[in-house]
Coordinates of C-alpha atoms in Angstrom, one line a residue:
M1 CA -18.6 36.4 -20.7
E2 CA -17.0 33.6 -22.6
Q3 CA -20.4 31.8 -22.5
L4 CA -22.1 34.5 -24.5
V5 CA -19.2 34.6 -27.0
N6 CA -19.5 30.8 -27.5
F7 CA -23.3 31.2 -27.9
V8 CA -22.6 33.3 -31.0
I9 CA -19.6 31.6 -32.6
R10 CA -19.2 28.1 -31.0
P11 CA -22.5 26.6 -29.8
P12 CA -22.6 22.8 -29.3
R13 CA -22.0 21.1 -32.6
A14 CA -24.8 18.7 -33.5
E15 CA -23.7 15.0 -33.6
Y16 CA -25.6 12.5 -35.7
N17 CA -25.2 9.4 -37.8
P18 CA -26.3 9.8 -41.4
E19 CA -27.2 6.2 -41.7
H20 CA -29.5 6.3 -38.7
D21 CA -30.6 9.9 -38.2
L22 CA -31.5 10.9 -41.8
L23 CA -34.4 9.6 -43.8
E24 CA -33.4 6.3 -45.6
Q25 CA -31.7 6.2 -49.0
E26 CA -35.0 5.0 -50.4
F27 CA -38.4 5.2 -48.6
L28 CA -42.1 5.0 -49.3
L29 CA -44.2 8.0 -48.5
K30 CA -47.9 8.4 -49.3
G31 CA -47.7 5.6 -51.9
R32 CA -44.6 6.8 -53.8
W33 CA -40.9 6.0 -53.6
Y34 CA -38.4 8.7 -52.8
Q35 CA -34.6 8.7 -52.5
R36 CA -31.9 10.6 -50.6
K37 CA -28.9 11.7 -52.5
D38 CA -25.9 12.7 -50.4
L39 CA -23.3 15.1 -51.8
E40 CA -20.7 17.7 -50.9
V41 CA -20.6 21.4 -51.8
K42 CA -17.6 23.7 -51.3
N43 CA -18.2 27.2 -50.1
I44 CA -16.2 30.3 -51.0
R45 CA -14.0 29.9 -48.0
G46 CA -13.0 26.3 -49.0
D47 CA -15.1 24.5 -46.3
I48 CA -16.7 21.3 -47.4
L49 CA -20.5 21.3 -46.7
Q50 CA -22.3 18.0 -46.2
C51 CA -25.6 18.0 -48.0
S52 CA -28.6 15.8 -48.8
H53 CA -31.2 16.1 -51.6
Y54 CA -34.6 14.3 -51.2
M55 CA -36.5 13.7 -54.4
P56 CA -38.9 11.3 -56.1
V57 CA -37.3 8.2 -57.6
E58 CA -39.2 8.9 -60.8
R59 CA -39.8 12.5 -61.8
P60 CA -43.0 13.3 -63.8
E61 CA -42.1 13.2 -67.5
D62 CA -38.4 13.9 -66.5
R63 CA -39.4 17.5 -65.8
P64 CA -37.4 19.7 -63.3
L65 CA -39.1 20.0 -60.0
P66 CA -39.1 23.0 -57.6
C67 CA -36.8 22.7 -54.6
V68 CA -36.9 24.1 -51.0
I69 CA -33.6 24.4 -49.2
Y70 CA -34.0 23.8 -45.5
C71 CA -31.7 25.9 -43.2
H72 CA -31.2 24.6 -39.7
G73 CA -30.6 26.6 -36.4
N74 CA -27.3 27.4 -34.7
S75 CA -27.0 24.0 -32.9
G76 CA -28.7 22.1 -35.7
C77 CA -27.8 20.0 -38.7
R78 CA -29.3 18.6 -41.9
A79 CA -31.1 15.8 -40.0
D80 CA -33.6 18.6 -38.8
A81 CA -35.0 18.7 -42.4
S82 CA -36.7 15.3 -42.1
E83 CA -40.0 16.9 -41.1
A84 CA -39.9 19.4 -44.0
A85 CA -39.3 16.4 -46.4
I86 CA -42.3 14.6 -45.0
V87 CA -44.5 17.7 -45.5
L88 CA -43.4 18.8 -49.0
L89 CA -42.3 15.7 -50.9
P90 CA -45.9 14.5 -51.6
S91 CA -46.5 17.8 -53.3
N92 CA -43.7 17.2 -55.8
I93 CA -41.4 19.7 -54.1
T94 CA -37.9 18.3 -53.5
I95 CA -36.0 19.1 -50.3
F96 CA -32.3 20.1 -50.2
T97 CA -30.6 20.3 -46.8
L98 CA -27.1 21.0 -45.6
D99 CA -24.9 21.3 -42.6
F100 CA -23.7 24.9 -42.5
S101 CA -20.0 25.5 -42.1
G102 CA -19.1 25.1 -38.4
S103 CA -22.2 22.9 -37.9
G104 CA -22.8 19.1 -38.0
L105 CA -20.4 17.2 -40.2
S106 CA -19.4 20.1 -42.4
G107 CA -16.0 21.8 -42.2
G108 CA -15.4 25.1 -40.6
E109 CA -14.7 26.2 -37.0
H110 CA -17.2 28.9 -36.2
V111 CA -20.9 29.6 -36.5
T112 CA -21.8 33.2 -37.4
L113 CA -25.6 33.2 -37.0
G114 CA -26.2 34.0 -40.6
W115 CA -23.3 36.1 -41.7
N116 CA -21.1 33.4 -43.3
E117 CA -24.0 31.0 -43.6
K118 CA -25.5 33.1 -46.4
D119 CA -22.4 32.4 -48.4
D120 CA -22.9 28.6 -47.8
L121 CA -26.5 29.1 -49.0
K122 CA -25.2 30.9 -52.1
A123 CA -22.9 27.9 -52.9
V124 CA -25.9 25.5 -52.6
V125 CA -28.1 27.7 -54.8
E126 CA -25.4 27.8 -57.5
Y127 CA -25.1 24.0 -57.4
L128 CA -28.8 23.6 -57.8
R129 CA -28.9 26.1 -60.7
T130 CA -26.3 24.0 -62.6
D131 CA -27.9 20.6 -61.7
G132 CA -30.6 20.9 -64.3
N133 CA -33.3 19.0 -62.3
V134 CA -34.5 22.0 -60.3
S135 CA -36.9 24.7 -61.5
L136 CA -37.9 27.3 -58.8
I137 CA -36.1 27.5 -55.5
G138 CA -37.6 28.3 -52.1
L139 CA -36.0 28.7 -48.6
W140 CA -37.3 27.4 -45.3
G141 CA -35.2 28.5 -42.3
R142 CA -35.6 28.1 -38.5
S143 CA -33.9 30.4 -36.0
M144 CA -30.4 31.1 -37.4
G145 CA -31.5 29.4 -40.6
A146 CA -34.4 31.9 -40.9
V147 CA -31.9 34.8 -40.5
T148 CA -29.6 33.2 -43.1
S149 CA -32.6 32.8 -45.6
L150 CA -33.7 36.4 -45.2
M151 CA -30.2 37.8 -45.6
Y152 CA -29.6 35.7 -48.7
G153 CA -33.1 36.4 -50.1
A154 CA -32.4 40.1 -50.1
E155 CA -29.3 39.5 -52.3
D156 CA -30.9 37.0 -54.7
P157 CA -34.3 38.1 -56.1
S158 CA -34.6 34.9 -58.0
I159 CA -35.6 33.1 -54.8
A160 CA -39.3 32.3 -55.2
A161 CA -40.5 32.1 -51.6
M162 CA -39.3 31.9 -48.0
V163 CA -40.6 30.5 -44.8
L164 CA -39.0 32.2 -41.8
D165 CA -39.5 30.4 -38.5
S166 CA -38.5 32.5 -35.4
P167 CA -35.9 34.8 -36.8
F168 CA -34.2 37.5 -34.6
S169 CA -34.5 41.1 -35.7
D170 CA -31.2 42.4 -34.2
L171 CA -28.4 40.3 -32.6
V172 CA -27.4 43.0 -30.1
D173 CA -30.9 43.4 -28.9
L174 CA -31.3 39.6 -28.6
M175 CA -28.1 39.4 -26.5
M176 CA -29.4 42.0 -24.1
E177 CA -32.7 40.2 -23.8
L178 CA -30.9 36.9 -23.1
V179 CA -28.9 38.4 -20.3
D180 CA -32.1 39.5 -18.7
T181 CA -34.1 36.3 -19.4
Y182 CA -31.5 33.8 -18.4
K183 CA -30.1 35.7 -15.5
F184 CA -26.5 36.0 -16.5
R185 CA -24.5 37.5 -13.6
L186 CA -23.8 40.8 -15.2
P187 CA -24.6 44.2 -13.6
K188 CA -27.0 46.2 -15.7
F189 CA -24.7 49.0 -16.3
T190 CA -22.0 46.7 -17.6
I191 CA -24.1 45.0 -20.3
K192 CA -23.3 47.5 -23.1
F193 CA -19.6 47.3 -22.2
A194 CA -19.8 43.5 -22.3
I195 CA -21.4 43.6 -25.7
Q196 CA -18.6 45.9 -27.0
Y197 CA -16.1 43.4 -25.6
M198 CA -18.0 40.5 -27.3
R199 CA -18.1 42.5 -30.6
R200 CA -14.3 42.7 -30.6
A201 CA -13.8 39.1 -29.5
V202 CA -16.1 37.8 -32.2
Q203 CA -14.5 40.0 -34.8
K204 CA -11.1 38.7 -33.9
K205 CA -12.1 35.0 -33.8
A206 CA -14.8 34.7 -36.5
N207 CA -14.1 37.8 -38.6
F208 CA -17.6 39.4 -38.6
N209 CA -19.3 42.2 -36.7
I210 CA -22.3 41.3 -34.6
T211 CA -23.8 44.7 -35.1
D212 CA -24.2 44.0 -38.8
L213 CA -26.7 41.2 -38.0
N214 CA -29.7 43.5 -38.2
T215 CA -32.5 41.8 -40.3
I216 CA -34.9 44.8 -40.0
K217 CA -32.6 46.7 -42.3
V218 CA -32.5 43.7 -44.7
A219 CA -36.3 43.4 -44.6
K220 CA -36.6 46.9 -46.0
S221 CA -35.0 45.8 -49.3
C222 CA -36.3 42.2 -49.7
F223 CA -39.2 41.5 -52.1
V224 CA -39.4 37.7 -51.9
P225 CA -42.9 36.5 -50.8
V226 CA -42.5 35.4 -47.2
L227 CA -44.4 33.5 -44.5
F228 CA -43.3 34.2 -40.9
G229 CA -43.9 31.7 -38.1
H230 CA -43.3 32.2 -34.4
A231 CA -44.3 30.4 -31.2
V232 CA -46.1 32.6 -28.7
D233 CA -44.2 31.3 -25.6
D234 CA -40.8 31.6 -27.2
D235 CA -38.6 33.1 -24.5
F236 CA -35.3 32.6 -26.4
I237 CA -36.2 34.7 -29.5
Q238 CA -39.3 36.4 -28.4
P239 CA -42.3 36.9 -30.8
H240 CA -41.8 40.6 -31.1
H241 CA -38.7 39.9 -33.2
S242 CA -40.8 38.4 -36.0
E243 CA -43.3 41.2 -35.6
R244 CA -40.7 43.9 -36.1
I245 CA -39.3 42.2 -39.2
Y246 CA -42.9 41.7 -40.5
E247 CA -43.7 45.4 -40.1
A248 CA -40.5 46.4 -41.9
Y249 CA -40.7 43.8 -44.7
I250 CA -41.4 45.4 -48.0
G251 CA -42.4 42.4 -50.0
D252 CA -45.6 40.2 -49.9
K253 CA -45.9 38.7 -46.4
N254 CA -48.0 36.9 -43.9
I255 CA -47.4 35.7 -40.3
I256 CA -48.7 32.7 -38.3
K257 CA -48.4 32.3 -34.5
F258 CA -48.8 29.1 -32.7
D259 CA -48.5 27.6 -29.2
G260 CA -45.2 26.4 -28.0
D261 CA -41.7 27.8 -27.4
H262 CA -38.5 28.1 -29.4
N263 CA -37.7 24.3 -29.4
S264 CA -41.3 23.0 -29.5
P265 CA -42.5 20.7 -32.2
R266 CA -44.4 22.7 -34.8
P267 CA -48.2 22.0 -35.0
Q268 CA -49.8 20.3 -38.0
F269 CA -51.8 23.3 -39.1
Y270 CA -48.6 25.2 -39.4
F271 CA -47.1 22.6 -41.7
D272 CA -50.4 22.6 -43.7
S273 CA -50.0 26.4 -44.2
I274 CA -46.4 26.0 -45.3
N275 CA -47.4 23.3 -47.8
I276 CA -50.1 25.4 -49.3
F277 CA -47.9 28.5 -49.4
F278 CA -45.1 26.8 -51.3
H279 CA -47.5 25.0 -53.6
N280 CA -49.1 28.2 -54.6
V281 CA -45.8 30.0 -55.3
L282 CA -43.6 27.2 -56.7
Q283 CA -46.4 25.6 -58.8
P284 CA -45.1 22.0 -58.8
P285 CA -46.5 19.6 -61.4
E286 CA -49.3 17.3 -60.5
V287 CA -48.4 14.1 -58.8
V288 CA -48.6 11.2 -61.3
G289 CA -47.3 7.7 -61.5
P290 CA -47.8 4.3 -59.6
T291 CA -48.8 4.2 -56.0
F292 CA -48.2 1.5 -53.5
F293 CA -50.5 0.2 -50.7
D294 CA -49.4 0.7 -47.1
P295 CA -52.0 -0.6 -44.6
V296 CA -50.3 0.4 -41.4
D297 CA -48.2 3.6 -41.7
D298 CA -47.6 6.2 -44.4
Y299 CA -43.8 6.0 -44.2
F300 CA -41.6 3.0 -44.9
A301 CA -37.9 2.4 -45.5
K302 CA -37.0 0.2 -48.4
G303 CA -36.9 -3.4 -47.3
S304 CA -38.9 -2.8 -44.1
W305 CA -42.0 -4.5 -45.6
S306 CA -41.5 -7.4 -47.9
T307 CA -45.1 -8.0 -48.9
M308 CA -45.7 -4.6 -50.5
Q309 CA -48.1 -4.7 -53.4
Q310 CA -48.5 -2.4 -56.3
L311 CA -52.0 -1.1 -56.9
S312 CA -53.3 -0.5 -60.4
S313 CA -56.6 1.1 -59.2
P314 CA -56.8 4.7 -57.8
P315 CA -57.0 5.0 -54.0
S316 CA -60.5 4.7 -52.5
S317 CA -62.2 7.6 -50.7
A318 CA -61.4 5.9 -47.4
Q319 CA -57.7 5.9 -48.2
K320 CA -57.8 9.5 -49.3
S321 CA -59.5 10.5 -46.0
L322 CA -56.5 9.1 -44.0
A323 CA -54.0 11.3 -45.8
P324 CA -53.8 14.2 -43.3
G325 CA -53.6 11.9 -40.3
S326 CA -51.0 9.8 -42.1
T327 CA -48.7 12.8 -42.6
S328 CA -48.9 13.6 -38.9
D329 CA -48.1 10.0 -38.0
A330 CA -45.1 10.0 -40.3
I331 CA -43.8 13.2 -38.7
N332 CA -44.2 11.7 -35.3
E333 CA -42.3 8.7 -36.4
V334 CA -39.4 10.9 -37.6
R335 CA -39.5 12.8 -34.3
L336 CA -39.2 9.5 -32.3
K337 CA -36.3 8.5 -34.5
R338 CA -34.4 11.7 -33.9
P339 CA -35.9 14.8 -32.3
M340 CA -35.3 18.3 -33.7
S341 CA -32.0 19.8 -32.6
R342 CA -32.5 22.2 -29.6
T343 CA -31.1 25.7 -29.3
E344 CA -29.7 26.2 -25.8
V345 CA -28.0 29.1 -23.9
P346 CA -24.7 27.7 -22.5
S347 CA -24.8 27.9 -18.7
N348 CA -23.4 25.9 -15.8
D349 CA -26.1 27.2 -13.4
P350 CA -29.2 24.9 -13.4
S351 CA -31.3 27.8 -12.2
N352 CA -30.7 29.5 -15.5
Q353 CA -33.1 27.0 -17.2
S354 CA -36.0 28.8 -18.8
S355 CA -39.5 28.1 -17.6
S356 CA -40.5 26.7 -21.0
E357 CA -37.6 24.2 -20.8
T358 CA -38.7 23.1 -17.3
K359 CA -42.3 22.7 -18.5
E360 CA -41.3 20.6 -21.5
K361 CA -39.2 18.3 -19.2
E362 CA -42.2 17.8 -16.9
S363 CA -44.5 17.1 -19.8
L364 CA -42.1 14.5 -21.2
E365 CA -41.9 12.8 -17.8
V366 CA -45.7 12.7 -17.6
S367 CA -46.1 11.4 -21.2
S368 CA -43.4 8.7 -20.7
S369 CA -45.1 7.4 -17.5
S370 CA -48.5 7.2 -19.0
S371 CA -48.1 6.2 -22.6
S372 CA -47.1 2.5 -21.8
D373 CA -49.8 1.5 -19.5
M374 CA -52.8 3.7 -20.3
I375 CA -55.9 2.7 -22.4
S376 CA -58.0 5.5 -23.9
F377 CA -61.6 5.6 -25.0
D378 CA -64.1 8.2 -26.0
L379 CA -66.8 9.4 -23.6
S380 CA -68.5 11.9 -25.9
N381 CA -71.6 9.9 -26.4
G382 CA -71.3 6.9 -24.1
D383 CA -70.5 4.4 -26.8
P384 CA -67.5 2.1 -26.2
Y385 CA -64.5 2.3 -28.4
P386 CA -61.7 -0.3 -28.8
P387 CA -58.3 0.9 -27.6
H388 CA -56.8 1.0 -31.1
L389 CA -59.2 3.8 -32.1
A390 CA -57.8 6.3 -29.6
V391 CA -55.4 7.6 -32.2
A392 CA -58.2 8.8 -34.4
L393 CA -59.6 11.0 -31.6
D394 CA -58.6 14.5 -30.5
D395 CA -56.7 14.8 -27.3
D396 CA -59.6 16.7 -25.7
Q397 CA -62.2 14.1 -26.6
Y398 CA -61.0 11.2 -24.6
V399 CA -59.7 10.5 -21.1
E400 CA -57.3 7.9 -19.8
F401 CA -57.9 5.1 -17.2
H402 CA -55.2 3.0 -15.6
V403 CA -56.0 -0.7 -16.0
D404 CA -53.9 -3.8 -15.4
E405 CA -55.7 -6.1 -17.8
L406 CA -57.9 -5.7 -20.8
A407 CA -60.6 -7.6 -18.9
D408 CA -61.0 -4.6 -16.7
F409 CA -61.8 -2.4 -19.6
P410 CA -65.3 -0.8 -19.1
S411 CA -67.9 -1.5 -21.7
N412 CA -70.8 0.7 -20.5
A413 CA -71.5 3.7 -18.3
E414 CA -72.3 1.6 -15.2
E415 CA -68.9 -0.1 -15.4
E416 CA -67.2 3.3 -15.9
E417 CA -68.9 4.6 -12.7
R418 CA -68.0 1.4 -10.8
M419 CA -64.3 1.7 -11.8
L420 CA -64.1 5.3 -10.7
M421 CA -65.9 4.7 -7.5
E422 CA -63.5 1.8 -6.6
A423 CA -60.6 4.1 -7.3
V424 CA -62.0 6.8 -5.0
M425 CA -62.8 4.2 -2.3
K426 CA -59.3 2.8 -2.4
S427 CA -57.8 6.2 -2.1
L428 CA -60.0 6.9 1.0
K429 CA -59.0 3.6 2.6
D430 CA -55.3 4.2 1.9
M431 CA -55.6 7.6 3.6
E432 CA -57.3 6.2 6.6
V433 CA -54.6 3.5 7.1
E434 CA -51.9 6.1 6.7
Q435 CA -53.5 8.4 9.2
T436 CA -53.9 5.4 11.7
H437 CA -50.2 4.5 11.2
Q438 CA -49.2 8.1 12.0
K439 CA -51.2 8.1 15.2
K440 CA -49.1 5.2 16.5
E441 CA -45.9 7.2 16.2
P442 CA -44.4 8.4 19.6
S443 CA -43.9 11.9 18.2
R444 CA -47.7 12.4 17.9
T445 CA -48.4 13.3 21.6
N446 CA -51.2 15.8 21.1
T447 CA -53.3 13.9 18.5
E448 CA -56.5 14.0 20.4
T449 CA -56.2 17.7 21.0
S450 CA -55.5 18.4 17.4
E451 CA -58.4 16.3 16.2
A452 CA -60.8 18.2 18.5
S453 CA -59.6 21.5 17.2
V454 CA -59.9 20.8 13.5
P455 CA -63.6 21.1 13.0
S456 CA -63.9 24.5 14.7
K457 CA -60.8 25.9 13.0
T458 CA -62.0 24.9 9.5
S459 CA -65.7 25.5 9.9
D460 CA -65.6 28.9 8.2
S461 CA -63.2 28.0 5.3
L462 CA -64.1 24.4 4.5
P463 CA -67.4 22.7 3.7
G464 CA -69.2 20.8 6.5
P465 CA -68.8 17.1 7.1
V466 CA -70.1 14.8 4.5
N467 CA -71.4 11.6 6.2
G468 CA -69.0 12.2 9.0
F469 CA -65.9 12.9 6.9
V470 CA -64.2 16.3 7.1
P471 CA -61.8 17.3 4.3
G472 CA -58.3 17.9 5.8
A473 CA -59.1 16.2 9.1
S474 CA -57.9 12.9 10.4
P475 CA -60.5 10.2 10.3
K476 CA -62.2 9.3 13.6
T477 CA -61.2 6.0 15.2
S478 CA -63.2 3.7 17.4
Q479 CA -62.3 2.8 21.0
N480 CA -60.1 0.0 19.6
K481 CA -57.2 1.9 17.9
N482 CA -56.7 -1.0 15.5
D483 CA -60.2 -0.9 14.1
V484 CA -60.7 1.6 11.4
I485 CA -64.2 2.7 10.3
D486 CA -64.9 2.0 6.7
L487 CA -66.2 5.2 5.2
S488 CA -66.7 3.8 1.7
A489 CA -70.3 2.8 2.2
R490 CA -71.2 6.4 3.2
T491 CA -69.1 8.3 0.6
K492 CA -70.4 9.4 -2.7
A493 CA -68.3 10.5 -5.7
T494 CA -69.5 12.4 -8.7
V495 CA -67.3 12.4 -11.8
T496 CA -68.1 14.9 -14.6
V497 CA -66.3 14.5 -17.9
V498 CA -66.3 17.6 -20.1
G499 CA -65.1 17.3 -23.8
R500 CA -64.5 20.4 -25.9
S501 CA -66.1 20.1 -29.3
S502 CA -63.7 20.2 -32.2
T503 CA -63.9 23.1 -34.6
S504 CA -66.5 22.3 -37.3
G505 CA -65.8 22.7 -40.9
N506 CA -63.0 21.6 -43.2
V507 CA -59.7 23.0 -41.9
L508 CA -58.0 22.5 -45.3
E509 CA -60.7 24.5 -47.1
G510 CA -60.2 27.3 -44.6
L511 CA -56.5 27.3 -45.2
L512 CA -57.1 27.3 -49.0
R513 CA -59.3 30.3 -48.6
R514 CA -56.7 32.0 -46.5
W515 CA -54.0 31.4 -49.1
D516 CA -55.9 32.2 -52.3
L517 CA -54.3 34.1 -55.1
N518 CA -55.3 37.3 -53.5
F519 CA -52.5 36.7 -51.0
F520 CA -49.9 38.3 -53.2
K521 CA -51.6 41.6 -53.7
S522 CA -49.7 44.8 -52.9
R523 CA -49.9 46.0 -49.3

């Protein structure tokens, strides 16, 4: 029971080093210099909130710029806003981020999943209103941060727009779902009694009522234009929570669903949609001023490249075409530096891990084992591609071959077939040697009887022998047990590579059509 109470008011506090885990004090992004300004804001309860404001070094004509406040999840911190900064800064939209009270490096003892956090958000908005460098204000929240944004947006109609990523609709309903999903050892008939106990315990420790965290009621009185986002395989806050809020929401709204779970990295098309959404609503001024040439990446810290040159000419069409991919590369670089904070259910039982968490761990193991010693190339039209071009291809358009030296890299279709055939032959020979070794063990006393029975037993369910080789059966041996028949000369292997064609058309144009001015019509 104490685990669920801690899930609400005392989840693991995110630990990070501002000098290492935040974006640098000055950095280059898409040819412009930006800066990070660290500051402190005091909330109404007297807690000191650690904050950061990302903005251009030079504002256009010293005009105030729109600002989006990024609100992290219940186990998160302001370092989680780095991806949002990469997405929105090139559009002349500044990013303000904070550690909520009870989170990260800020003061406060407890987390309240949005109840007290909305007061933290109010203190930040009041600071930005008096700063003089901010025009319109938007909110971008994830998980607990999405609930906080919605609850505050209903109280402050001056908020221009909100992005709500995986909010919950009702905290009590969420708790009951988590008991079932994560197999907490509570009898079904005691769950409601347990929640009543939790309500009293949370009320006593953190001074708020968990039954008041109902965002469906809030959605019925909020008119701020909103974009919902939710992962389809989220088993922590399931997608129907966003759907219920969306149905009840009275203001202008839209919703996007994407692959992944609660903690998955968000896809690029989702970031593109958010960028267009905020650009249409906040109306930032056009990007003007000097740009700088960056031939390798699109994100640099100050001092990381000493030979940087200023360009007086506008970027070429080739440079412009690299922009979408460069944003994705910069986000990936930030994720490698510090991954997004994860929201976990506290549990001492390893069996309580969700299936999505297990799958993500498996995928990380696979990627870590293959990324260092794999070379990729395109097979779509048979033309060879050098290894460094693999990053420009879609994941479903190229395959990976394990090679020890670059000299083994295939340069035509014949060499590709030879390499694959050699791999198949080597596997067959290894299997033959292994089977022969097993036949020498004393425990295998009925080997000949088993071999004789295999073909008749599998004749109805398995295909017939191919050049004397039966799948699933031990290879035949000669009269001399140490001599193994080489089946490689009589074995054929056919390899078929299927590549899915990428969606035709300009994705950005499609998004622009999706988010035209007709988006904000009454529904």
